[in-house]
Structure formats: C-alpha cells, structure tokens
Amino acid sequence: MIRLLDIAFQSSIILSIGLLLMPLLRSRSAALRHWVLAATLLCAAAAPLVGRIAPAWPTPLDLSFATRALSAPGPLPIGVTAGPRPSASQSPAPAPAANDVDSVPSIGSLLLLLWLGGMILSLAALLAGFARLARLSRRARPVLSGPWVDSVTRRAAAHGIARPIGVRQVDHPALLLVWGLWRPTMIVPVAAETWPADRIAAVVQHELAHIRRADWLTQVLSEIIRAVYWFNPLVWVACARLRAECEAASDDAVLTSGTNGADYAAHIVEIASDLNSRYPVPAPAIVRASTLERRIRAMLDSSRDRRPLSTRARGLAGAFLIATTVVVAGLAAQTFSSITGTVVDPSQGVLPGVTLVLTNEQTQAKYQIKTDRTGRYEFIGLPPGTYVMSAALPGFARFSGRATVVGQNLQQDVVMSIGTVEETITVTEPVGPSSPPTPDRARQVDERARQIEEIKQRRAAATCPEVQPGGAVRMGGNIRTPVKYRDVRPHYPEALHGTEGVVVLSTRIGLTGAVEDIEAVSSTHPAFTDSAIDAVRQWEFDATLLNCERVVTPMKVTVNFRTTP
C-alpha cells in the first residue's frame, strides 16, 4: 500500500506539471498540446519503472540492517520465588485465533482492496467497450466502392498512410468513428451515403488525422492509465483534456488542408444534430456535445496556430517530460522512503501491540508506532538519514537495529527474543552455630510447598490455545512464565567471613526446567563464585512455554554476600 501511495504521489507531480503547461501553450497548436498531454500521461505511468532503472544518485546507498537482541529492561516475572500466591496473570492467556486476526484487516489492507476493486471495475468497463466495438464492426457492412472509399483511398495516399483502411457502414444513425492500429476501420452511419462530397471530404480528412497520429492507441492507453489511477482526479482531468485536444488537432488538420472554417463548422453542426446519441466505445468520435461549442469557436478563429506537430517540437517536449520524470522519480525516491515489516516471536507467531520507536541519529527526530493485529508495522515519509529502531513488548528482550535510508523502501522483519529472567539473592553471613528451624519457619516452608503444588495442578489442568485450521496468520506472544519449584540458597564461605562480595551469573532455564550453562559474568572472589554456582545448579523450574511449546529462557542471577551489621 505504501508503494502505491509513493507511485500516486510521483504521478501527481508529473501530471500537475503537464497540466500547468497547458495555459503556457494556449497560443500554440492543438497538435502540440495533444502530444504534451499524451507524453505526460505516459511519463506519469512510467514513473515507477523510471525510479528503478534511473542512474544512481551520487549519494552512496547503504541498505544494511544490523540487528541484535539485547537483554533489556522488562524481564520475565519468575513466579513465586518470594513465596506469595501467584496471580492469575501468570497463567497462559488465550491467544486470538488466526481466523479472528484475518477477519479484522488493517486500514492499509482495506485501502488496497478498495483500489483493486475500483481498478477492476474500470478495466471491466473498458473491456465491455472493446466488446461493443468488436460486435459493432462485425455487424457493419463493408463498403467496397463509392464516394467514401474513393475519398479515403485518395487522401490516405496523399498523407503517406500505407496501412489499409476499411470503411464499414452501420444502421445506427449516431455513429461516426475510427478505430484500430494496424488495420484501421472507419465506421459511418447509413445516412452518410447522401452527404455532399465536401462534407465527406472534411470527415475523411478529420479521421485520417486520427489514424496518422495513432490516436486510437493513445486513447486506449490513457483509458488504461485512468483505470489504474481511478482515484486520482488529475488523471481524469488529463484524459478529458487529451480527448478534447485530440479532436481539436484533427480539426486543425482539416482546416490546413484548404477547407473553409465556416463551411467546416456548418458541417460539424449538422453532423452533431444527426449524431445526437452517445454510444460508449473506446474510439475517437468526430463530435462530442461537451466540446462542440469550443471547437466551433476555434474553427472560426483565423488567428489560431494550426501548424502540425514538427519533429523538433515533438523531441523537445518529449525530452523535457522524460527529464522531468527522471528528476521527480529520483527526488521522490530520495525524499520519501519507508521501513515496513512484521514483528514475530521465535516461533514465527506474529506479535500485535509491539511498540516500535525509530530515531533519526542526525536530527534526533522520533517516530513511534505499534504493530497492528497482524504484527505489521509501517514507518512512512522518512527523509534520508541513519535511523536506530527499537522494539519493546513485555516478556520479550528489547530489539535494537540500525538502518540507513537514502531513497529506498526497506523491508525489515523483526524477531523478538524471549526476555531474560532476573533474580537477586542476598546471603547474609551467619552469626554463631546454626539453630534448628523455628515453628514459623516450618510453617513458611509448608505454605510454600502448598503453593507450588497448587501451581503444578493448575498448570497441569490448563489447556493450551490452539490455532484454528485455515488461518493465514499465526498469533504469537503467548508466554507462560517459569515458576521455581526448588530453591537452594548459597552458603557463606567460612574462609570469607567478614568479607562482602557480589557474583553475577549468566545461565538459562532449559526445556526440562533444569538450569543449564552457568557462567560467571563477574565476581569479587572465586569462593563466592563456587558457592553461587553450586546453589543455582540445584534450582528447578517449570519450563517456559511460548505458544504452548517449551523454550529455553535466558536467566541472570545476582548473588549479594553481606556481612552481619
């Protein structure tokens, strides 16, 4: 969807430039204005391709995106390490089913569907017009001789048109048009048999001008462009103006051939009075009620420039519009970029509600958004620069990455790692010989054992939410936090009585709940380290579940050894 908006913006700039040229070319010929409008529409349609194949800008591109998962604030809760009854929030929360996610599309998806629907309807209407035109030609009677065939043959040779031009006659009283590229066909009403020779000559001259310029192809291409950009009013304006200038240029071709302006205007008015109905087909028609009055005034204005389009003017106008397209496509690509992607957990389940912050390192401008229900995010309208992106969600480690944006849209999916369990223990230096457990201490131990047993039973009876079949999106982020079932406290080394210290351990809770891969990150004494590792190695947990599957969970343990005051 973002790419479509970028394309629409680029095409609007090019169309605006082409339409703004029209008042400046008011005193020039209609043939030149028609060529400029046709080239403008084609350049606007080609802008996305030009943006991809245009020469690279001097600014070097750096599209690398280095990512890393950091142990950051927001660690996983560790359950009942201190003894309180676990809250309901520690039980696994049901994740929305995939079908539920699919049933609520994002705004971008809705807009994309709306655009596709409008384009399909517009193209269907155009195809229906082609079908009517083909059916009309099949039913028409070929004209093999007579004034129409003689006039077409004589004037086509004079204009250097080597393609065979067919003349067909229809019973419909309101049709006079020409269509086709390699074998053009001129369709005339049955009443045209009785027209005077000078009117036939004027009409043939008009239609041959369409054939010589390949106006039928130009109109078909403009209709296709309008179908794709149906939502852009500038495209509709340009297409309407193109049709008007197309007829005006053919009128000028008739008048420059020696036909008197007043006589030609009289012919057009009489033809318009006969061809007063509208038959929707994709082909140039000699009369349209909406532009007839303006055309008549132009025919009677002897001061107008009616010169045909020269090769030099065609080349200059085309070169100007092509250069404009390259510049607009290049500048738009450099000025308006986007970073899009999907945020998932390690099991590839999508994560809605993730907070993402994008910071421009040069300007310190910040952009903050949240992922939608399908885990998608979109940063749009980004100026060039280097950005730092962070992503945060409770229960997951903070994500951080860097991207350099210089005119390219980036696609970057983010994988959020499980957050780090953190526990801090304080071991106090014993005073005197150890005493037997007091009744209060025994009750605390019994209460803790009862709590753990309740947690085990509740977790054993809990059902895991399952993704319904047929869903296109798998929801993620359903974390069941670990609970410590067995707790062993470090002993205070006798050799270090009177000495304080701190040990920081890096370890992880394995798939079975056992503590694995214990490493000392920092320590003030090896004896403190050995005591801390020996105790932590004996801990036992209920394993962490991510989307109903056991996962390894990183853990950080800080053990403070304190002397008695």
CSV table of C-alpha atoms in Angstrom, one decimal, residues 45-280:
chain,number,residue,atom,x,y,z
A,45,ALA,CA,2.5,5.8,-15.7
A,46,ALA,CA,6.2,5.0,-16.3
A,47,ALA,CA,7.4,6.9,-13.2
A,48,PRO,CA,7.6,3.8,-11.0
A,49,LEU,CA,9.8,2.0,-13.6
A,50,VAL,CA,11.9,5.1,-14.2
A,51,GLY,CA,12.6,5.3,-10.5
A,52,ARG,CA,14.0,1.7,-10.5
A,53,ILE,CA,16.2,2.0,-13.7
A,54,ALA,CA,17.3,5.6,-13.5
A,55,PRO,CA,21.0,6.2,-12.9
A,56,ALA,CA,22.0,6.0,-9.3
A,57,TRP,CA,22.4,9.3,-7.4
A,58,PRO,CA,25.8,10.3,-6.2
A,59,THR,CA,24.8,9.6,-2.6
A,60,PRO,CA,26.1,6.1,-1.7
A,61,LEU,CA,23.5,3.6,-0.7
A,62,ASP,CA,23.8,1.6,2.5
A,63,LEU,CA,20.9,-0.7,2.9
A,64,SER,CA,22.4,-2.9,5.5
A,65,PHE,CA,20.2,-3.5,8.6
A,66,ALA,CA,22.2,-4.9,11.5
A,67,THR,CA,20.0,-6.4,14.2
A,68,ARG,CA,20.7,-7.8,17.6
A,69,ALA,CA,18.6,-8.8,20.6
A,70,LEU,CA,19.6,-7.2,23.9
A,71,SER,CA,19.0,-8.2,27.4
A,72,ALA,CA,17.0,-5.2,28.4
A,73,PRO,CA,14.5,-3.9,31.0
A,74,GLY,CA,11.2,-5.7,31.3
A,75,PRO,CA,12.4,-9.2,32.3
A,76,LEU,CA,10.1,-12.1,32.6
A,77,PRO,CA,8.5,-12.5,36.1
A,78,ILE,CA,9.8,-15.5,37.8
A,79,GLY,CA,6.6,-16.7,39.6
A,80,VAL,CA,6.7,-17.5,43.3
A,81,THR,CA,10.3,-17.1,44.1
A,82,ALA,CA,9.5,-15.0,47.2
A,83,GLY,CA,6.6,-17.0,48.4
A,84,PRO,CA,3.4,-15.0,47.5
A,85,ARG,CA,0.4,-16.7,45.9
A,86,PRO,CA,0.7,-16.5,42.1
A,87,SER,CA,-1.7,-14.1,40.3
A,88,ALA,CA,-4.0,-15.1,37.5
A,89,SER,CA,-1.8,-13.1,35.1
A,90,GLN,CA,0.8,-15.8,35.4
A,91,SER,CA,-1.4,-18.3,33.7
A,92,PRO,CA,-1.3,-18.5,29.9
A,93,ALA,CA,-3.6,-16.0,28.3
A,94,PRO,CA,-5.6,-17.4,25.3
A,95,ALA,CA,-4.2,-16.0,22.1
A,96,PRO,CA,-6.7,-14.9,19.4
A,97,ALA,CA,-7.3,-17.4,16.7
A,98,ALA,CA,-5.7,-16.9,13.3
A,99,ASN,CA,-9.1,-16.6,11.7
A,100,ASP,CA,-10.0,-13.8,14.2
A,101,VAL,CA,-7.0,-11.9,13.1
A,102,ASP,CA,-7.8,-12.3,9.4
A,103,SER,CA,-11.3,-11.0,10.0
A,104,VAL,CA,-10.1,-7.6,11.0
A,105,PRO,CA,-7.9,-6.3,8.2
A,106,SER,CA,-5.7,-3.2,8.7
A,107,ILE,CA,-6.6,0.2,7.2
A,108,GLY,CA,-3.8,-0.3,4.6
A,109,SER,CA,-5.4,-3.6,3.5
A,110,LEU,CA,-8.8,-2.1,3.2
A,111,LEU,CA,-7.4,0.8,1.1
A,112,LEU,CA,-5.6,-1.7,-1.1
A,113,LEU,CA,-8.8,-3.7,-1.6
A,114,LEU,CA,-10.7,-0.5,-2.5
A,115,TRP,CA,-8.1,0.4,-5.1
A,116,LEU,CA,-8.1,-3.1,-6.6
A,117,GLY,CA,-11.9,-3.0,-6.7
A,118,GLY,CA,-12.0,0.3,-8.5
A,119,MET,CA,-9.3,-0.7,-11.0
A,120,ILE,CA,-11.1,-4.0,-11.8
A,121,LEU,CA,-14.4,-2.2,-12.3
A,122,SER,CA,-12.8,0.4,-14.6
A,123,LEU,CA,-11.0,-2.2,-16.6
A,124,ALA,CA,-14.2,-4.2,-16.9
A,125,ALA,CA,-15.9,-1.2,-18.3
A,126,LEU,CA,-13.1,-0.7,-20.8
A,127,LEU,CA,-13.3,-4.4,-21.9
A,128,ALA,CA,-17.0,-4.0,-22.3
A,129,GLY,CA,-16.4,-1.1,-24.6
A,130,PHE,CA,-14.0,-3.2,-26.7
A,131,ALA,CA,-16.6,-5.9,-26.9
A,132,ARG,CA,-19.2,-3.4,-28.1
A,133,LEU,CA,-16.8,-2.1,-30.7
A,134,ALA,CA,-15.9,-5.5,-31.9
A,135,ARG,CA,-19.6,-6.5,-32.1
A,136,LEU,CA,-20.4,-3.3,-33.9
A,137,SER,CA,-17.7,-3.9,-36.5
A,138,ARG,CA,-18.8,-7.5,-37.1
A,139,ARG,CA,-22.4,-6.4,-37.8
A,140,ALA,CA,-21.3,-3.5,-40.0
A,141,ARG,CA,-21.4,-3.9,-43.8
A,142,PRO,CA,-18.1,-3.3,-45.6
A,143,VAL,CA,-18.2,-0.5,-48.1
A,144,LEU,CA,-16.1,-1.5,-51.2
A,145,SER,CA,-16.8,1.4,-53.5
A,146,GLY,CA,-18.4,4.8,-53.7
A,147,PRO,CA,-17.5,8.3,-52.6
A,148,TRP,CA,-16.3,7.2,-49.1
A,149,VAL,CA,-13.9,4.6,-50.4
A,150,ASP,CA,-12.6,6.9,-53.2
A,151,SER,CA,-12.1,9.8,-50.7
A,152,VAL,CA,-10.3,7.6,-48.2
A,153,THR,CA,-8.0,6.0,-50.8
A,154,ARG,CA,-7.1,9.3,-52.4
A,155,ARG,CA,-6.4,11.2,-49.2
A,156,ALA,CA,-4.6,8.4,-47.5
A,157,ALA,CA,-2.1,8.2,-50.3
A,158,ALA,CA,-1.6,11.9,-50.2
A,159,HIS,CA,-0.8,11.7,-46.4
A,160,GLY,CA,1.6,8.8,-46.9
A,161,ILE,CA,-0.6,6.3,-45.0
A,162,ALA,CA,0.3,2.9,-46.4
A,163,ARG,CA,-1.9,0.8,-44.0
A,164,PRO,CA,-5.1,-0.5,-45.4
A,165,ILE,CA,-8.1,1.4,-44.1
A,166,GLY,CA,-11.5,-0.2,-44.1
A,167,VAL,CA,-14.8,1.6,-44.4
A,168,ARG,CA,-17.9,0.0,-42.8
A,169,GLN,CA,-21.5,1.1,-42.7
A,170,VAL,CA,-23.9,0.6,-39.7
A,171,ASP,CA,-27.6,1.1,-39.4
A,172,HIS,CA,-27.1,3.0,-36.2
A,173,PRO,CA,-27.8,6.7,-37.1
A,174,ALA,CA,-25.5,8.2,-34.5
A,175,LEU,CA,-22.1,6.5,-35.0
A,176,LEU,CA,-19.1,8.0,-36.8
A,177,LEU,CA,-15.7,6.9,-35.6
A,178,VAL,CA,-12.4,5.3,-36.4
A,179,TRP,CA,-10.6,2.6,-34.5
A,180,GLY,CA,-7.7,0.1,-34.9
A,181,LEU,CA,-4.0,0.4,-35.3
A,182,TRP,CA,-2.6,-1.9,-37.9
A,183,ARG,CA,-5.8,-2.1,-40.0
A,184,PRO,CA,-7.8,1.0,-39.1
A,185,THR,CA,-11.6,0.8,-39.6
A,186,MET,CA,-13.8,3.8,-40.3
A,187,ILE,CA,-17.4,3.3,-39.2
A,188,VAL,CA,-20.0,5.6,-40.8
A,189,PRO,CA,-23.8,5.7,-40.4
A,190,VAL,CA,-26.1,4.7,-43.3
A,191,ALA,CA,-27.3,8.3,-43.7
A,192,ALA,CA,-23.7,9.3,-44.7
A,193,GLU,CA,-24.4,7.9,-48.2
A,194,THR,CA,-26.4,11.1,-49.0
A,195,TRP,CA,-23.9,13.6,-47.7
A,196,PRO,CA,-22.4,16.1,-50.1
A,197,ALA,CA,-18.9,15.5,-51.4
A,198,ASP,CA,-17.3,18.4,-49.5
A,199,ARG,CA,-18.7,17.0,-46.1
A,200,ILE,CA,-17.4,13.5,-46.9
A,201,ALA,CA,-14.0,15.0,-47.7
A,202,ALA,CA,-13.9,17.0,-44.5
A,203,VAL,CA,-14.9,14.0,-42.4
A,204,VAL,CA,-12.3,11.7,-44.1
A,205,GLN,CA,-9.6,14.3,-43.6
A,206,HIS,CA,-10.5,14.5,-39.9
A,207,GLU,CA,-10.5,10.8,-39.4
A,208,LEU,CA,-7.2,10.3,-41.3
A,209,ALA,CA,-5.6,12.8,-39.0
A,210,HIS,CA,-6.6,10.5,-36.1
A,211,ILE,CA,-5.1,7.5,-38.0
A,212,ARG,CA,-1.8,9.3,-38.8
A,213,ARG,CA,-1.2,10.2,-35.2
A,214,ALA,CA,-2.4,6.8,-33.9
A,215,ASP,CA,-4.9,8.5,-31.7
A,216,TRP,CA,-6.9,5.3,-31.1
A,217,LEU,CA,-3.8,3.7,-29.4
A,218,THR,CA,-3.2,6.9,-27.4
A,219,GLN,CA,-6.8,6.9,-26.2
A,220,VAL,CA,-6.7,3.2,-25.2
A,221,LEU,CA,-3.5,3.7,-23.2
A,222,SER,CA,-5.0,6.7,-21.5
A,223,GLU,CA,-8.1,4.7,-20.6
A,224,ILE,CA,-5.9,2.0,-19.1
A,225,ILE,CA,-3.9,4.6,-17.1
A,226,ARG,CA,-7.2,6.1,-15.8
A,227,ALA,CA,-8.4,2.7,-14.8
A,228,VAL,CA,-5.2,2.1,-12.7
A,229,TYR,CA,-5.2,5.6,-11.2
A,230,TRP,CA,-9.0,5.9,-11.0
A,231,PHE,CA,-8.7,7.6,-7.5
A,232,ASN,CA,-6.6,10.4,-8.8
A,233,PRO,CA,-8.6,13.4,-10.1
A,234,LEU,CA,-5.6,14.7,-12.0
A,235,VAL,CA,-5.7,11.6,-14.3
A,236,TRP,CA,-9.4,12.2,-15.1
A,237,VAL,CA,-8.7,15.9,-16.0
A,238,ALA,CA,-5.7,14.9,-18.1
A,239,CYS,CA,-7.7,12.3,-20.0
A,240,ALA,CA,-10.6,14.6,-20.7
A,241,ARG,CA,-8.3,17.3,-21.9
A,242,LEU,CA,-6.4,14.8,-24.1
A,243,ARG,CA,-9.7,13.8,-25.9
A,244,ALA,CA,-10.5,17.5,-26.4
A,245,GLU,CA,-7.1,18.3,-27.8
A,246,CYS,CA,-7.2,15.2,-30.0
A,247,GLU,CA,-10.4,16.4,-31.8
A,248,ALA,CA,-9.0,20.0,-32.0
A,249,ALA,CA,-5.8,18.7,-33.6
A,250,SER,CA,-7.8,16.8,-36.2
A,251,ASP,CA,-10.0,19.9,-36.9
A,252,ASP,CA,-6.8,21.9,-37.5
A,253,ALA,CA,-5.7,19.2,-40.0
A,254,VAL,CA,-8.9,19.7,-41.9
A,255,LEU,CA,-8.6,23.5,-41.9
A,256,THR,CA,-5.0,23.5,-43.0
A,257,SER,CA,-5.9,21.3,-46.0
A,258,GLY,CA,-7.8,24.2,-47.5
A,259,THR,CA,-11.3,23.7,-46.1
A,260,ASN,CA,-13.1,27.0,-45.2
A,261,GLY,CA,-13.6,27.4,-41.4
A,262,ALA,CA,-17.2,28.5,-41.7
A,263,ASP,CA,-18.1,25.7,-44.0
A,264,TYR,CA,-16.4,23.1,-41.9
A,265,ALA,CA,-18.2,24.4,-38.8
A,266,ALA,CA,-21.5,24.2,-40.6
A,267,HIS,CA,-20.8,20.5,-41.5
A,268,ILE,CA,-19.8,19.7,-37.9
A,269,VAL,CA,-23.0,21.3,-36.5
A,270,GLU,CA,-25.2,19.4,-39.0
A,271,ILE,CA,-23.4,16.1,-38.2
A,272,ALA,CA,-23.8,16.8,-34.5
A,273,SER,CA,-27.6,17.3,-34.9
A,274,ASP,CA,-27.8,13.8,-36.6
A,275,LEU,CA,-25.3,12.0,-34.3
A,276,ASN,CA,-27.0,13.1,-31.1
A,277,SER,CA,-26.8,9.9,-29.1
A,278,ARG,CA,-23.9,8.5,-27.1
A,279,TYR,CA,-22.5,5.1,-27.8
A,280,PRO,CA,-19.8,4.2,-25.2
